[in-house]
Coordinates of C-alpha atoms in Angstrom, one line a residue:
M37 CA -46.9 14.4 6.0
P38 CA -43.9 13.5 8.3
P39 CA -40.5 13.3 6.6
H40 CA -39.2 9.9 5.7
P41 CA -36.8 8.6 8.4
L42 CA -34.4 6.9 6.1
P43 CA -32.5 10.0 4.9
A44 CA -32.0 11.1 8.6
R45 CA -30.7 7.7 9.5
N46 CA -28.3 7.8 6.5
V47 CA -27.0 11.3 7.5
A48 CA -26.5 10.1 11.1
S49 CA -24.7 7.0 10.0
A50 CA -22.4 9.0 7.7
R51 CA -21.6 11.4 10.5
W52 CA -20.8 8.5 12.8
N53 CA -18.6 6.9 10.2
L54 CA -16.8 10.1 9.6
L55 CA -16.2 10.5 13.3
C56 CA -14.9 7.0 13.6
A57 CA -12.6 7.6 10.6
V58 CA -11.1 10.7 12.3
V59 CA -10.6 8.7 15.5
V60 CA -8.8 5.9 13.6
G61 CA -6.7 8.4 11.6
L62 CA -5.6 10.4 14.7
A63 CA -4.9 7.3 16.7
A64 CA -2.8 5.8 13.9
F65 CA -0.9 9.0 13.3
A66 CA -0.2 9.5 17.1
W67 CA 1.1 5.9 17.2
M68 CA 3.3 6.3 14.2
A69 CA 4.8 9.6 15.3
H70 CA 5.2 8.8 18.9
D71 CA 8.8 8.6 19.9
R72 CA 9.9 8.5 16.3
G73 CA 13.4 9.4 17.2
S74 CA 13.9 6.0 18.7
E75 CA 13.5 4.3 15.3
P76 CA 16.9 3.2 14.0
A77 CA 18.1 4.6 10.7
F78 CA 17.1 2.4 7.8
L79 CA 19.5 2.1 4.8
D80 CA 16.9 2.9 2.1
E81 CA 16.0 6.1 3.9
S82 CA 19.3 7.6 2.8
S83 CA 18.4 6.7 -0.8
N84 CA 15.3 8.9 -0.6
I85 CA 17.2 11.7 1.2
A86 CA 19.9 11.5 -1.5
Q87 CA 17.2 12.0 -4.2
A88 CA 15.3 14.7 -2.3
R89 CA 16.6 17.1 -4.9
D90 CA 13.7 15.9 -7.1
F91 CA 11.5 18.3 -5.1
D92 CA 13.6 21.3 -6.2
L93 CA 13.6 20.2 -9.8
V94 CA 9.8 19.9 -9.8
V95 CA 9.2 23.2 -8.0
N96 CA 11.6 25.0 -10.4
G97 CA 9.8 23.4 -13.4
Q98 CA 12.9 21.5 -14.6
F99 CA 11.0 18.6 -16.1
D100 CA 13.5 18.2 -19.0
D101 CA 16.6 18.0 -16.8
A102 CA 18.9 15.1 -17.8
W103 CA 18.7 13.9 -14.2
W104 CA 15.3 12.3 -14.9
L105 CA 17.1 9.8 -17.2
A106 CA 19.9 8.9 -14.7
V107 CA 20.0 5.5 -13.0
P108 CA 18.6 6.7 -9.6
A109 CA 15.6 8.1 -11.4
L110 CA 15.0 4.8 -13.2
D111 CA 15.4 3.0 -9.9
Q112 CA 12.3 4.5 -8.2
P113 CA 9.4 6.8 -9.2
P114 CA 9.7 10.3 -7.8
L115 CA 6.7 10.9 -5.5
N116 CA 8.2 9.9 -2.2
Q117 CA 11.5 11.6 -3.0
F118 CA 9.5 14.8 -3.7
L119 CA 7.6 14.5 -0.4
V120 CA 10.9 13.9 1.5
G121 CA 12.4 16.9 -0.2
L122 CA 9.3 19.0 0.8
A123 CA 9.6 17.8 4.4
M124 CA 13.3 18.6 4.4
R125 CA 12.7 22.1 3.1
L126 CA 10.0 22.7 5.7
G127 CA 12.5 21.5 8.3
G128 CA 15.2 23.8 7.0
S129 CA 17.5 21.1 5.7
P130 CA 19.3 21.5 2.3
R131 CA 18.8 18.8 -0.3
P132 CA 21.9 16.9 -1.5
G133 CA 23.1 17.3 -5.1
P134 CA 22.9 14.7 -7.9
K135 CA 26.4 13.3 -7.0
A136 CA 25.0 12.1 -3.7
A137 CA 22.3 9.9 -5.3
L138 CA 24.8 8.5 -7.8
A139 CA 27.2 7.7 -5.1
W140 CA 24.5 6.0 -3.0
H141 CA 23.6 3.9 -6.0
R142 CA 27.2 2.7 -6.6
K143 CA 27.9 2.1 -2.9
Y144 CA 24.7 0.3 -1.8
N145 CA 22.8 -0.9 -4.8
L146 CA 25.7 -2.4 -6.7
R147 CA 27.4 -4.5 -4.1
R148 CA 26.6 -6.4 -0.9
V149 CA 26.2 -4.2 2.1
E150 CA 27.4 -5.6 5.5
P151 CA 25.5 -4.6 8.6
E152 CA 28.3 -2.3 9.8
D153 CA 28.1 -0.5 6.5
A154 CA 24.4 0.0 6.4
I155 CA 24.3 3.3 8.2
G156 CA 23.7 5.6 5.2
F157 CA 25.6 8.7 4.3
G158 CA 26.7 11.4 6.7
Y159 CA 24.0 13.8 5.6
A160 CA 21.3 11.6 7.0
S161 CA 21.7 13.3 10.4
P162 CA 19.1 12.8 13.2
S163 CA 17.5 16.2 12.4
V164 CA 17.3 15.3 8.7
L165 CA 15.9 11.9 9.4
S166 CA 13.3 13.3 11.8
A167 CA 12.1 15.8 9.2
S168 CA 12.1 13.3 6.3
R169 CA 9.9 10.8 8.2
W170 CA 6.8 13.0 8.5
P171 CA 5.3 12.0 5.1
A172 CA 5.6 8.3 6.2
H173 CA 3.7 9.1 9.4
V174 CA 0.9 10.9 7.5
F175 CA 0.6 8.1 4.9
G176 CA 0.6 5.5 7.6
A177 CA -2.5 7.1 9.1
V178 CA -4.1 7.5 5.6
G179 CA -3.7 3.8 5.0
C180 CA -5.5 3.0 8.3
V181 CA -8.4 5.3 7.4
A182 CA -8.7 3.7 3.9
V183 CA -8.9 0.3 5.6
F184 CA -11.6 1.7 7.9
A185 CA -13.5 2.8 4.8
L186 CA -13.2 -0.6 3.2
G187 CA -14.5 -2.3 6.4
V188 CA -17.5 0.0 6.5
Q189 CA -18.4 -1.0 2.9
V190 CA -18.0 -4.7 3.6
R191 CA -20.2 -4.6 6.8
D192 CA -20.2 -1.6 9.2
W193 CA -18.2 0.8 11.2
R194 CA -17.2 -2.0 13.7
V195 CA -15.3 -3.9 11.0
G196 CA -13.7 -0.7 9.8
M197 CA -12.6 0.3 13.3
I198 CA -11.1 -3.1 14.2
A199 CA -9.4 -3.5 10.9
G200 CA -7.9 0.0 10.9
L201 CA -6.6 -0.4 14.5
L202 CA -5.2 -3.9 13.7
L203 CA -3.3 -2.4 10.8
A204 CA -2.1 0.6 12.8
F205 CA -0.7 -1.6 15.6
N206 CA 0.8 -4.2 13.3
P207 CA 4.6 -4.0 14.2
L208 CA 5.7 -4.2 10.6
Y209 CA 3.2 -1.5 9.4
R210 CA 4.2 0.8 12.2
Q211 CA 7.9 0.3 11.6
Q212 CA 7.5 1.0 7.9
S213 CA 5.4 4.1 8.7
R214 CA 8.2 5.5 10.8
V215 CA 10.9 5.5 8.1
A216 CA 11.3 7.6 5.0
V217 CA 10.8 4.9 2.3
N218 CA 8.4 4.4 -0.6
D219 CA 6.4 1.3 0.6
V220 CA 3.9 2.8 3.0
P221 CA 3.1 5.9 0.8
C222 CA 2.5 3.5 -2.1
E223 CA 0.4 1.1 0.0
A224 CA -1.7 3.9 1.5
L225 CA -2.5 5.5 -1.8
A226 CA -3.4 2.2 -3.3
L227 CA -5.7 1.4 -0.4
A228 CA -7.3 4.9 -0.7
S229 CA -7.8 4.3 -4.4
V230 CA -9.4 0.9 -3.8
A231 CA -11.6 2.3 -1.1
V232 CA -13.0 5.0 -3.3
A233 CA -13.3 2.6 -6.2
L234 CA -15.2 0.1 -4.1
W235 CA -17.7 2.8 -3.0
A236 CA -18.3 3.8 -6.6
W237 CA -18.6 0.2 -7.7
K238 CA -21.2 -0.4 -5.0
Q239 CA -23.2 2.7 -6.0
N240 CA -23.1 1.6 -9.7
G241 CA -24.3 -1.8 -8.6
L242 CA -27.3 -0.2 -6.8
G243 CA -28.1 1.7 -10.0
R244 CA -26.9 5.1 -8.8
W245 CA -24.8 6.9 -11.4
R246 CA -24.5 10.6 -10.5
P247 CA -22.6 10.1 -7.1
T248 CA -19.9 8.2 -8.9
L249 CA -19.1 10.9 -11.5
W250 CA -16.5 12.3 -9.1
A251 CA -15.6 9.1 -7.3
W252 CA -14.1 7.1 -10.2
P253 CA -11.8 10.0 -11.3
I254 CA -10.6 10.4 -7.7
A255 CA -9.9 6.7 -7.6
G256 CA -7.9 7.0 -10.8
V257 CA -5.9 9.9 -9.5
L258 CA -5.1 8.1 -6.3
G259 CA -4.1 5.0 -8.2
G260 CA -1.9 7.0 -10.5
L261 CA -0.2 8.6 -7.4
A262 CA 0.4 5.1 -6.0
V263 CA 2.3 4.2 -9.2
L264 CA 4.2 7.5 -8.9
A265 CA 5.3 6.3 -5.4
K266 CA 6.3 2.8 -6.4
L267 CA 5.7 0.6 -9.5
T268 CA 3.9 -2.0 -7.4
G269 CA 1.0 0.5 -7.2
L270 CA -0.1 -1.0 -10.5
I271 CA -1.9 -3.7 -8.5
V272 CA -4.8 -1.2 -8.1
L273 CA -5.6 -1.7 -11.8
I274 CA -5.7 -5.4 -11.3
H275 CA -8.1 -5.1 -8.4
V276 CA -10.5 -2.8 -10.4
A277 CA -10.3 -5.2 -13.3
A278 CA -11.2 -8.1 -11.0
W279 CA -14.2 -6.2 -9.6
T280 CA -15.4 -5.5 -13.1
L281 CA -15.4 -9.2 -13.9
L282 CA -17.2 -9.8 -10.6
A283 CA -19.9 -7.3 -11.5
M284 CA -20.4 -9.0 -14.8
A285 CA -20.7 -12.4 -13.1
S286 CA -23.0 -11.3 -10.2
S287 CA -25.3 -8.9 -11.9
G288 CA -27.9 -9.8 -14.5
R289 CA -28.5 -6.1 -15.4
S290 CA -26.6 -5.2 -18.5
R291 CA -27.0 -1.5 -17.8
R292 CA -25.3 -1.7 -14.4
V293 CA -22.5 -3.9 -15.8
G294 CA -22.0 -1.4 -18.7
A295 CA -21.8 1.4 -16.2
V296 CA -19.1 -0.3 -14.2
L297 CA -17.1 -1.2 -17.3
G298 CA -17.2 2.4 -18.6
A299 CA -16.5 4.0 -15.3
A300 CA -13.7 1.6 -14.3
G301 CA -12.2 2.1 -17.8
F302 CA -12.3 5.9 -17.3
A303 CA -10.6 5.5 -13.9
V304 CA -7.8 3.5 -15.5
V305 CA -7.3 6.2 -18.1
V306 CA -7.1 8.8 -15.4
A307 CA -4.6 6.7 -13.5
F308 CA -2.4 6.4 -16.6
V309 CA -2.5 10.1 -17.2
V310 CA -1.4 10.8 -13.6
G311 CA 1.3 8.2 -13.9
M312 CA 2.6 10.1 -16.8
G313 CA 3.5 12.8 -14.3
N314 CA 6.8 10.9 -13.8
P315 CA 9.3 13.1 -15.7
T316 CA 11.4 10.0 -16.4
L317 CA 8.7 9.1 -19.0
T318 CA 8.5 12.5 -20.7
A319 CA 11.8 14.4 -20.1
Q320 CA 13.5 15.8 -23.3
P321 CA 16.9 16.9 -22.1
T322 CA 19.1 19.0 -24.3
G323 CA 22.8 19.2 -24.5
P324 CA 25.4 16.5 -24.7
L325 CA 24.4 13.1 -23.2
D326 CA 26.3 9.9 -22.7
P327 CA 25.3 7.1 -25.1
E328 CA 23.2 5.2 -22.6
T329 CA 21.2 8.3 -21.6
Q330 CA 20.9 9.3 -25.3
A331 CA 19.4 5.9 -26.1
L332 CA 16.9 6.2 -23.3
A333 CA 16.0 9.8 -24.4
S334 CA 15.2 8.6 -27.9
E335 CA 12.5 6.2 -26.4
G336 CA 8.9 7.1 -26.0
P337 CA 7.0 6.9 -22.7
L338 CA 6.3 3.2 -23.2
G339 CA 9.9 2.4 -24.0
R340 CA 11.0 4.3 -20.9
A341 CA 8.5 2.5 -18.7
M342 CA 9.8 -0.8 -19.9
A343 CA 13.3 0.3 -19.2
M344 CA 12.3 1.0 -15.6
V345 CA 10.8 -2.5 -15.4
R346 CA 13.9 -4.1 -16.8
H347 CA 16.0 -2.1 -14.4
R348 CA 14.0 -3.3 -11.4
M349 CA 14.3 -6.9 -12.6
R350 CA 18.0 -6.5 -13.0
M351 CA 18.3 -5.0 -9.5
S352 CA 16.3 -7.9 -8.1
A353 CA 18.6 -10.4 -9.8
L354 CA 21.7 -8.5 -8.4
Q355 CA 20.2 -8.6 -4.9
Q356 CA 19.6 -12.3 -5.1
G357 CA 23.3 -12.7 -6.0
F358 CA 24.5 -10.3 -3.3
Y359 CA 22.3 -11.8 -0.6
P360 CA 21.8 -15.5 -1.4
E361 CA 20.6 -16.3 2.1
Y362 CA 17.5 -14.2 1.4
A363 CA 17.0 -15.1 -2.2
L364 CA 13.7 -16.7 -3.1
K365 CA 13.9 -18.3 -6.5
T366 CA 11.2 -21.0 -6.5
L367 CA 7.5 -20.8 -6.0
P368 CA 7.5 -23.1 -2.9
Q369 CA 10.2 -20.9 -1.3
K370 CA 8.1 -17.8 -1.9
A371 CA 4.9 -19.3 -0.7
G372 CA 6.5 -20.6 2.4
I373 CA 7.9 -17.2 3.4
A374 CA 4.6 -15.5 2.6
L375 CA 2.7 -18.0 4.7
V376 CA 5.0 -18.3 7.7
Q377 CA 6.4 -14.8 7.9
G378 CA 3.4 -13.0 6.4
F379 CA 1.0 -14.5 8.9
G380 CA 3.4 -15.2 11.7
R381 CA 6.1 -12.7 12.6
F382 CA 4.3 -9.9 10.6
S383 CA 0.9 -10.5 12.2
P384 CA -0.3 -8.0 14.8
F385 CA 1.2 -10.2 17.4
G386 CA 4.7 -10.4 16.0
P387 CA 7.8 -8.9 17.4
A388 CA 8.4 -5.1 17.3
H389 CA 11.5 -5.6 15.2
S390 CA 12.0 -8.9 13.4
H391 CA 15.3 -10.7 13.1
L392 CA 15.5 -11.1 9.3
P393 CA 18.5 -13.5 8.9
K394 CA 16.3 -16.3 10.3
L395 CA 13.9 -17.1 7.6
Y396 CA 11.9 -19.6 9.8
D397 CA 12.1 -18.9 13.5
W398 CA 9.6 -20.3 16.0
P399 CA 9.8 -17.5 18.6
Q400 CA 9.0 -15.0 15.8
D401 CA 6.6 -17.0 13.7
R402 CA 4.6 -18.9 16.3
W403 CA 1.7 -16.4 16.3
G404 CA 0.9 -17.7 12.8
L405 CA -0.9 -20.6 14.5
V406 CA -3.4 -18.0 15.8
W407 CA -3.4 -15.3 13.0
L408 CA -3.6 -17.6 10.0
P409 CA -6.7 -19.6 11.1
W410 CA -8.3 -16.3 12.2
V411 CA -7.8 -14.8 8.8
A412 CA -8.9 -18.0 7.1
C413 CA -12.2 -17.8 9.1
G414 CA -12.5 -14.3 8.0
A415 CA -12.3 -15.4 4.4
V416 CA -15.2 -17.9 5.0
A417 CA -17.1 -15.1 6.7
A418 CA -16.5 -12.8 3.7
A419 CA -17.8 -15.6 1.3
A420 CA -20.9 -16.0 3.4
R421 CA -21.4 -12.2 3.7
G422 CA -21.1 -11.8 -0.1
R423 CA -23.6 -14.5 -0.7
N424 CA -26.1 -12.8 1.6
Q425 CA -25.5 -9.5 -0.2
R426 CA -26.1 -11.1 -3.5
Q427 CA -29.3 -12.8 -2.4
E428 CA -30.6 -9.4 -1.2
D429 CA -29.8 -7.9 -4.6
R430 CA -27.0 -5.7 -3.2
P431 CA -23.5 -5.4 -4.6
P432 CA -21.4 -8.2 -3.0
T433 CA -18.7 -5.9 -1.5
A434 CA -17.5 -8.7 0.7
W435 CA -16.8 -10.8 -2.4
A436 CA -14.9 -7.9 -3.9
V437 CA -12.7 -7.6 -0.8
L438 CA -12.2 -11.4 -0.7
A439 CA -11.2 -11.4 -4.4
T440 CA -8.8 -8.5 -3.7
S441 CA -7.2 -10.3 -0.8
A442 CA -6.7 -13.4 -2.9
I443 CA -5.2 -11.4 -5.7
T444 CA -2.8 -9.7 -3.3
V445 CA -1.6 -13.0 -2.0
V446 CA -1.1 -14.3 -5.5
C447 CA 0.8 -11.2 -6.5
V448 CA 3.1 -11.2 -3.5
V449 CA 3.9 -14.9 -3.8
G450 CA 4.5 -14.5 -7.5
Y451 CA 6.8 -11.5 -7.2
I452 CA 8.6 -11.5 -3.9
P453 CA 12.3 -11.9 -4.8
M454 CA 13.8 -11.6 -1.4
A455 CA 12.8 -12.6 2.1
W456 CA 12.7 -9.0 3.2
D457 CA 9.9 -7.7 5.5
R458 CA 8.7 -4.8 3.3
Y459 CA 7.8 -7.2 0.4
L460 CA 5.1 -8.7 2.7
L461 CA 3.6 -5.3 3.6
P462 CA 0.7 -5.6 1.1
L463 CA -0.7 -8.7 2.9
L464 CA -1.3 -6.8 6.2
P465 CA -4.4 -4.6 5.4
W466 CA -6.4 -7.4 3.7
S467 CA -5.6 -9.8 6.5
A468 CA -6.7 -7.2 9.0
L469 CA -10.0 -6.7 7.1
L470 CA -10.8 -10.4 7.0
A471 CA -9.9 -10.9 10.7
A472 CA -12.1 -7.9 11.7
L473 CA -15.0 -9.2 9.6
F474 CA -14.8 -12.6 11.3
A475 CA -14.6 -11.0 14.8
V476 CA -17.7 -8.9 14.2
A477 CA -19.6 -11.8 12.6
L478 CA -18.8 -14.1 15.5
Y479 CA -19.9 -11.5 18.0
D480 CA -23.2 -10.9 16.2
R481 CA -23.8 -14.7 16.1
L482 CA -23.1 -15.1 19.8
A483 CA -25.2 -12.1 20.7
R484 CA -28.2 -13.5 18.7
M485 CA -27.8 -16.9 20.4
F486 CA -27.9 -15.4 23.9
R487 CA -30.8 -13.1 23.1
Q488 CA -33.0 -15.9 21.9
P489 CA -35.5 -17.2 24.4
H490 CA -34.9 -20.7 25.7

């Protein structure tokens, strides 16, 4: 009896998808790393370099050092600082001491910084900058590969390829992938977590349980690492919760819904366990401490986590006072910036380096007239694709991506405190996915029309 051809086709398809993912990743990495020395120094890079000592503390097992309760440690989770420190060590650069991070916080976080002052500290030399940027290049490519994986699950490798390349060549994404800051590592890890979780969600929807025994924990680990890079990585948990509700609404099989609920809940637990790897939540320093540090040390992990949230809210309020020309305090202001800048100057067609002081600027934002309708058509295509998947008794992955895209827009509009480009970064991958889906759907429709006999 001849072998069934379906497994062979599946293997060939998996190999082709893997090859395409490698191509997207290598192309993205080459694009991020090419001529990286030409990227101007960014002020927040010097913050991560100033805290690169976190790497030495972790490597030496100093998880109870009082430094983990200092203000700079409250300001940002430690993963990116650890990676920057690792890159600096591999590059032969010494890490600054704790005084440098405290000085950076006082000089730049607690007052308005004029353009002529925003050059960072002297230790952020060209060689140090070059070494510290390697993690950003790697994670920039990881984010593009994750978007490719999402596109494959929504439709096929063509959607993944187009979406991954649209993201890689987006000027804002490339610029943020060429500087040693937290945003791209967090975004890339969140996208990777979501991509793995969507695959597991799809398998559970098909009634397959065994393949997801490893996928859901991996999704949880990646989600926890995203939170260790930046607190906004918590959005991964919101996405998984939304998919769980979608599974409950779109599946009439209680066993499948129960599997998704249990597996997603386990992934969330894993994410929280990984997130507890932040020593700020667990450090128990000994010796004399100042009253403020002592009060924080007496708190448990939850109290310290809330202290980090309160600190970020305080810093956002201070920034709005320091930079009133960028401050966004009302919902219409936030929605306007997200709509005009997020789909205009920060579209794949936007300028290589935006001119931030101009919140609305026709030469920079005009491409929104092309990109926004394109993405909106992609949302319609995703809705139609999800309906077809549902009618064929398949998990509606297109609906999952559409829901995630909508949640991301709502979260960005609800949170964004300043009209700064990096706050709009989460919009880029989902816009690229929807645009790629519409491009492929339109191509397939036209191809069918021309192939039909007259």
